[in-house]
C-alpha positions as a Python dict, from the first residue, in 0.01 Angstrom:
ca = {
    (1, 'X'): (0, 0, 0),
    (2, 'X'): (174, -338, -17),
    (3, 'X'): (302, -480, -346),
    (4, 'X'): (30, -752, -377),
    (5, 'X'): (-238, -483, -343),
    (6, 'X'): (-73, -274, -613),
    (7, 'X'): (-49, -579, -836),
    (8, 'X'): (-421, -643, -802),
    (9, 'X'): (-507, -284, -887),
    (10, 'X'): (-270, -273, -1183),
    (11, 'X'): (-404, -600, -1324),
    (12, 'X'): (-765, -490, -1280),
    (13, 'X'): (-696, -161, -1457),
    (14, 'X'): (-514, -336, -1744),
    (15, 'X'): (-801, -577, -1798),
    (16, 'X'): (-1061, -299, -1781),
    (17, 'X'): (-883, -52, -2010),
    (18, 'X'): (-671, -281, -2226),
    (19, 'X'): (-345, -109, -2132),
    (20, 'X'): (-172, 57, -1836),
    (21, 'X'): (82, 339, -1845),
    (22, 'X'): (380, 358, -1609),
    (23, 'X'): (358, 733, -1545),
    (24, 'X'): (-17, 733, -1486),
    (25, 'X'): (5, 438, -1247),
    (26, 'X'): (289, 599, -1052),
    (27, 'X'): (80, 915, -1004),
    (28, 'X'): (-234, 723, -913),
    (29, 'X'): (-69, 486, -666),
    (30, 'X'): (171, 749, -528),
    (31, 'X'): (489, 551, -595),
    (32, 'X'): (790, 600, -819),
    (33, 'X'): (791, 493, -1186),
    (34, 'X'): (1070, 247, -1096),
    (35, 'X'): (837, 77, -846),
    (36, 'X'): (566, 45, -1112),
    (37, 'X'): (816, -100, -1359),
    (38, 'X'): (915, -362, -1102),
    (39, 'X'): (546, -437, -1045),
    (40, 'X'): (485, -480, -1417),
    (41, 'X'): (788, -706, -1449),
    (42, 'X'): (661, -921, -1162),
    (43, 'X'): (317, -949, -1320),
    (44, 'X'): (476, -1034, -1655),
    (45, 'X'): (684, -1311, -1497),
    (46, 'X'): (361, -1459, -1363),
    (47, 'X'): (215, -1458, -1714),
    (48, 'X'): (-52, -1197, -1638),
    (49, 'X'): (77, -893, -1830),
    (50, 'X'): (305, -833, -2125),
    (51, 'X'): (541, -534, -2105),
    (52, 'X'): (519, -288, -2393),
    (53, 'X'): (689, 49, -2441),
    (54, 'X'): (578, 279, -2160),
    (55, 'X'): (350, 31, -1988),
    (56, 'X'): (187, -310, -2026),
    (57, 'X'): (-112, -490, -2173),
    (58, 'X'): (-301, -792, -2036),
    (59, 'X'): (-218, -1130, -2187),
    (60, 'X'): (-581, -1163, -2298),
    (61, 'X'): (-506, -909, -2572),
    (62, 'X'): (-206, -1097, -2708),
    (63, 'X'): (-379, -1252, -3005),
    (64, 'X'): (-145, -1059, -3232),
    (65, 'X'): (226, -1030, -3303),
    (66, 'X'): (356, -676, -3363),
    (67, 'X'): (487, -619, -3713),
    (68, 'X'): (840, -504, -3783),
    (69, 'X'): (728, -147, -3856),
    (70, 'X'): (560, -129, -3514),
    (71, 'X'): (875, -251, -3342),
    (72, 'X'): (1137, -32, -3512),
    (73, 'X'): (1098, 267, -3282),
    (74, 'X'): (1048, 73, -2959),
    (75, 'X'): (1349, 89, -2723),
    (76, 'X'): (1561, 228, -3007),
    (77, 'X'): (1838, 347, -2775),
    (78, 'X'): (1865, 10, -2603),
    (79, 'X'): (1873, -172, -2937),
    (80, 'X'): (2148, 59, -3061),
    (81, 'X'): (2364, -18, -2756),
    (82, 'X'): (2295, -391, -2788),
    (83, 'X'): (2394, -390, -3154),
    (84, 'X'): (2718, -200, -3081),
    (85, 'X'): (2809, -443, -2801),
    (86, 'X'): (2734, -738, -3030),
    (87, 'X'): (3008, -621, -3267),
    (88, 'X'): (3257, -765, -3018),
    (89, 'X'): (3109, -1110, -3084),
    (90, 'X'): (3193, -1100, -3456),
    (91, 'X'): (3473, -1327, -3582),
    (92, 'X'): (3769, -1162, -3757),
    (93, 'X'): (3654, -1343, -4069),
    (94, 'X'): (3440, -1641, -4165),
    (95, 'X'): (3067, -1701, -4174),
    (96, 'X'): (2788, -1557, -3960),
    (97, 'X'): (2410, -1603, -3960),
    (98, 'X'): (2172, -1314, -3905),
    (99, 'X'): (1823, -1382, -3774),
    (100, 'X'): (1528, -1153, -3845),
    (101, 'X'): (1459, -867, -3607),
    (102, 'X'): (1503, -494, -3560),
    (103, 'X'): (1818, -533, -3349),
    (104, 'X'): (1986, -769, -3595),
    (105, 'X'): (1912, -517, -3871),
    (106, 'X'): (2088, -250, -3666),
    (107, 'X'): (2384, -485, -3618),
    (108, 'X'): (2397, -539, -3995),
    (109, 'X'): (2410, -161, -4044),
    (110, 'X'): (2706, -139, -3805),
    (111, 'X'): (2916, -420, -3955),
    (112, 'X'): (3278, -309, -4002),
    (113, 'X'): (3412, -273, -4352),
    (114, 'X'): (3766, -383, -4265),
    (115, 'X'): (3705, -759, -4267),
    (116, 'X'): (3572, -1023, -4505),
    (117, 'X'): (3256, -1191, -4385),
    (118, 'X'): (3014, -1443, -4531),
    (119, 'X'): (2665, -1359, -4409),
    (120, 'X'): (2367, -1593, -4429),
    (121, 'X'): (2021, -1455, -4355),
    (122, 'X'): (1655, -1533, -4413),
    (123, 'X'): (1556, -1173, -4328),
    (124, 'X'): (1481, -937, -4615),
    (125, 'X'): (1566, -618, -4418),
    (126, 'X'): (1909, -759, -4328),
    (127, 'X'): (1970, -861, -4691),
    (128, 'X'): (1873, -513, -4812),
    (129, 'X'): (2128, -353, -4580),
    (130, 'X'): (2411, -587, -4681),
    (131, 'X'): (2347, -653, -5049),
    (132, 'X'): (2591, -390, -5175),
    (133, 'X'): (2824, -378, -4875),
    (134, 'X'): (3193, -427, -4970),
    (135, 'X'): (3362, -721, -4801),
    (136, 'X'): (3033, -906, -4750),
    (137, 'X'): (2944, -1224, -4934),
    (138, 'X'): (2570, -1246, -4883),
    (139, 'X'): (2358, -1563, -4901),
    (140, 'X'): (1983, -1503, -4885),
    (141, 'X'): (1779, -1804, -4768),
    (142, 'X'): (1448, -1848, -4948),
    (143, 'X'): (1109, -1962, -4833),
    (144, 'X'): (764, -1827, -4753),
    (145, 'X'): (800, -1465, -4641),
    (146, 'X'): (608, -1371, -4326),
    (147, 'X'): (465, -1023, -4359),
    (148, 'X'): (501, -946, -3988),
    (149, 'X'): (875, -1011, -3973),
    (150, 'X'): (978, -1001, -4343),
    (151, 'X'): (1158, -1329, -4283),
    (152, 'X'): (1157, -1644, -4497),
    (153, 'X'): (1024, -1950, -4316),
    (154, 'X'): (913, -2304, -4402),
    (155, 'X'): (1081, -2622, -4521),
    (156, 'X'): (1283, -2450, -4794),
    (157, 'X'): (1450, -2225, -4539),
    (158, 'X'): (1516, -2505, -4290),
    (159, 'X'): (1662, -2730, -4566),
    (160, 'X'): (1892, -2454, -4692),
    (161, 'X'): (2027, -2381, -4345),
    (162, 'X'): (2108, -2750, -4295),
    (163, 'X'): (2369, -2719, -4573),
    (164, 'X'): (2588, -2467, -4391),
    (165, 'X'): (2799, -2433, -4079),
    (166, 'X'): (2865, -2082, -3950),
    (167, 'X'): (3096, -1946, -3683),
    (168, 'X'): (2829, -1736, -3506),
    (169, 'X'): (2451, -1705, -3526),
    (170, 'X'): (2306, -1371, -3414),
    (171, 'X'): (1954, -1455, -3305),
    (172, 'X'): (1657, -1247, -3193),
    (173, 'X'): (1378, -1370, -2967),
    (174, 'X'): (1040, -1267, -2831),
    (175, 'X'): (1098, -1440, -2500),
    (176, 'X'): (1391, -1578, -2302),
    (177, 'X'): (1367, -1761, -1971),
    (178, 'X'): (1574, -2011, -1778),
    (179, 'X'): (1287, -2259, -1767),
    (180, 'X'): (1171, -2238, -2128),
    (181, 'X'): (1470, -2106, -2321),
    (182, 'X'): (1396, -1906, -2635),
    (183, 'X'): (1035, -1869, -2748),
    (184, 'X'): (850, -1684, -3026),
    (185, 'X'): (485, -1649, -3130),
    (186, 'X'): (504, -1843, -3459),
    (187, 'X'): (583, -2214, -3505),
    (188, 'X'): (732, -2170, -3853),
    (189, 'X'): (959, -1889, -3734),
    (190, 'X'): (1061, -2101, -3436),
    (191, 'X'): (1168, -2385, -3667),
    (192, 'X'): (1394, -2153, -3868),
    (193, 'X'): (1546, -2001, -3555),
    (194, 'X'): (1618, -2353, -3430),
    (195, 'X'): (1796, -2428, -3757),
    (196, 'X'): (2005, -2111, -3722),
    (197, 'X'): (2124, -2220, -3380),
    (198, 'X'): (2184, -2580, -3484),
    (199, 'X'): (2405, -2481, -3776),
    (200, 'X'): (2634, -2236, -3596),
    (201, 'X'): (2930, -2302, -3369),
    (202, 'X'): (2823, -2024, -3129),
    (203, 'X'): (2487, -1858, -3065),
    (204, 'X'): (2459, -1494, -2957),
    (205, 'X'): (2110, -1374, -2866),
    (206, 'X'): (2027, -1004, -2899),
    (207, 'X'): (1735, -920, -2668),
    (208, 'X'): (1633, -607, -2483),
    (209, 'X'): (1531, -634, -2119),
    (210, 'X'): (1157, -662, -2194),
    (211, 'X'): (1219, -1005, -2351),
    (212, 'X'): (1380, -1153, -2042),
    (213, 'X'): (1159, -1369, -1825),
    (214, 'X'): (895, -1383, -2098),
    (215, 'X'): (755, -1704, -2245),
    (216, 'X'): (584, -1709, -2583),
    (217, 'X'): (387, -1975, -2772),
    (218, 'X'): (649, -2161, -2977),
    (219, 'X'): (965, -2312, -2826),
    (220, 'X'): (1289, -2251, -3014),
    (221, 'X'): (1581, -2395, -2813),
    (222, 'X'): (1668, -2440, -2445),
    (223, 'X'): (1882, -2174, -2281),
    (224, 'X'): (2173, -2421, -2276),
    (225, 'X'): (2199, -2368, -2653),
    (226, 'X'): (2276, -1998, -2605),
    (227, 'X'): (2641, -1907, -2553),
    (228, 'X'): (2598, -1532, -2501),
    (229, 'X'): (2308, -1298, -2434),
    (230, 'X'): (2355, -930, -2520),
    (231, 'X'): (2092, -717, -2347),
    (232, 'X'): (2064, -368, -2199),
    (233, 'X'): (2116, -225, -1853),
    (234, 'X'): (1741, -231, -1786),
    (235, 'X'): (1762, -606, -1729),
    (236, 'X'): (1668, -711, -1377),
    (237, 'X'): (1982, -817, -1182),
    (238, 'X'): (1798, -1121, -1042),
    (239, 'X'): (1707, -1240, -1390),
    (240, 'X'): (2061, -1184, -1516),
    (241, 'X'): (2198, -1383, -1223),
    (242, 'X'): (1960, -1671, -1304),
    (243, 'X'): (2062, -1671, -1670),
    (244, 'X'): (2433, -1664, -1588),
    (245, 'X'): (2391, -1941, -1328),
    (246, 'X'): (2237, -2152, -1605),
    (247, 'X'): (2562, -2119, -1802),
    (248, 'X'): (2490, -1837, -2049),
    (249, 'X'): (2728, -1541, -2054),
    (250, 'X'): (2544, -1207, -2027),
    (251, 'X'): (2665, -876, -2170),
    (252, 'X'): (2473, -565, -2058),
    (253, 'X'): (2511, -270, -2294),
}
């Protein structure tokens, strides 16, 4: 069976059942799981499916944004490696900004205790991790807290971020592509992420491979605003090459 035929069958199954599973598709179509993963990635890049842990769902079902509790256990190993690699992007001292997200929370947990850092965040989980950490001067940005991400958004948050200038912003994203840059499902969250990037000297994006090539509803910043992307080894080499050709350094953990 040729790839276009597989793609048609996979898409039809996803639309009929609401979800497809990599292992089940590999058995049914008599191909390897790696082939199915490549098929799902291709369909995702065409905007027809959205990759989720272990499979994919059709875009027609994307009327929701997963909450932070639903995302904590997804790709936990990849997020751990990304967070550890991101430690190399920390300054020896100075100010950093932490965006909301499960990977940025893990980075906060791993922060070294042998240096003085000023940390600015609008994410309650990050603030909870760092509130009593020695060597950390923590500034919590206020605003309207979104239940799905436990992050403060709105004009208060954007105004507060305009008053600072940090060395590095560690930013999460729902989607990253060469054509559309960083994207996220919520306009208010996008505005705060944009402020994080604007008010930092360098921007480091932490994103597992399922975020690459994806485009979500709300635009944050173009890819040219991203200095470094830290992702995992599951990232497609072709996508990585495209991102690096656009001028963003890529670290695969």
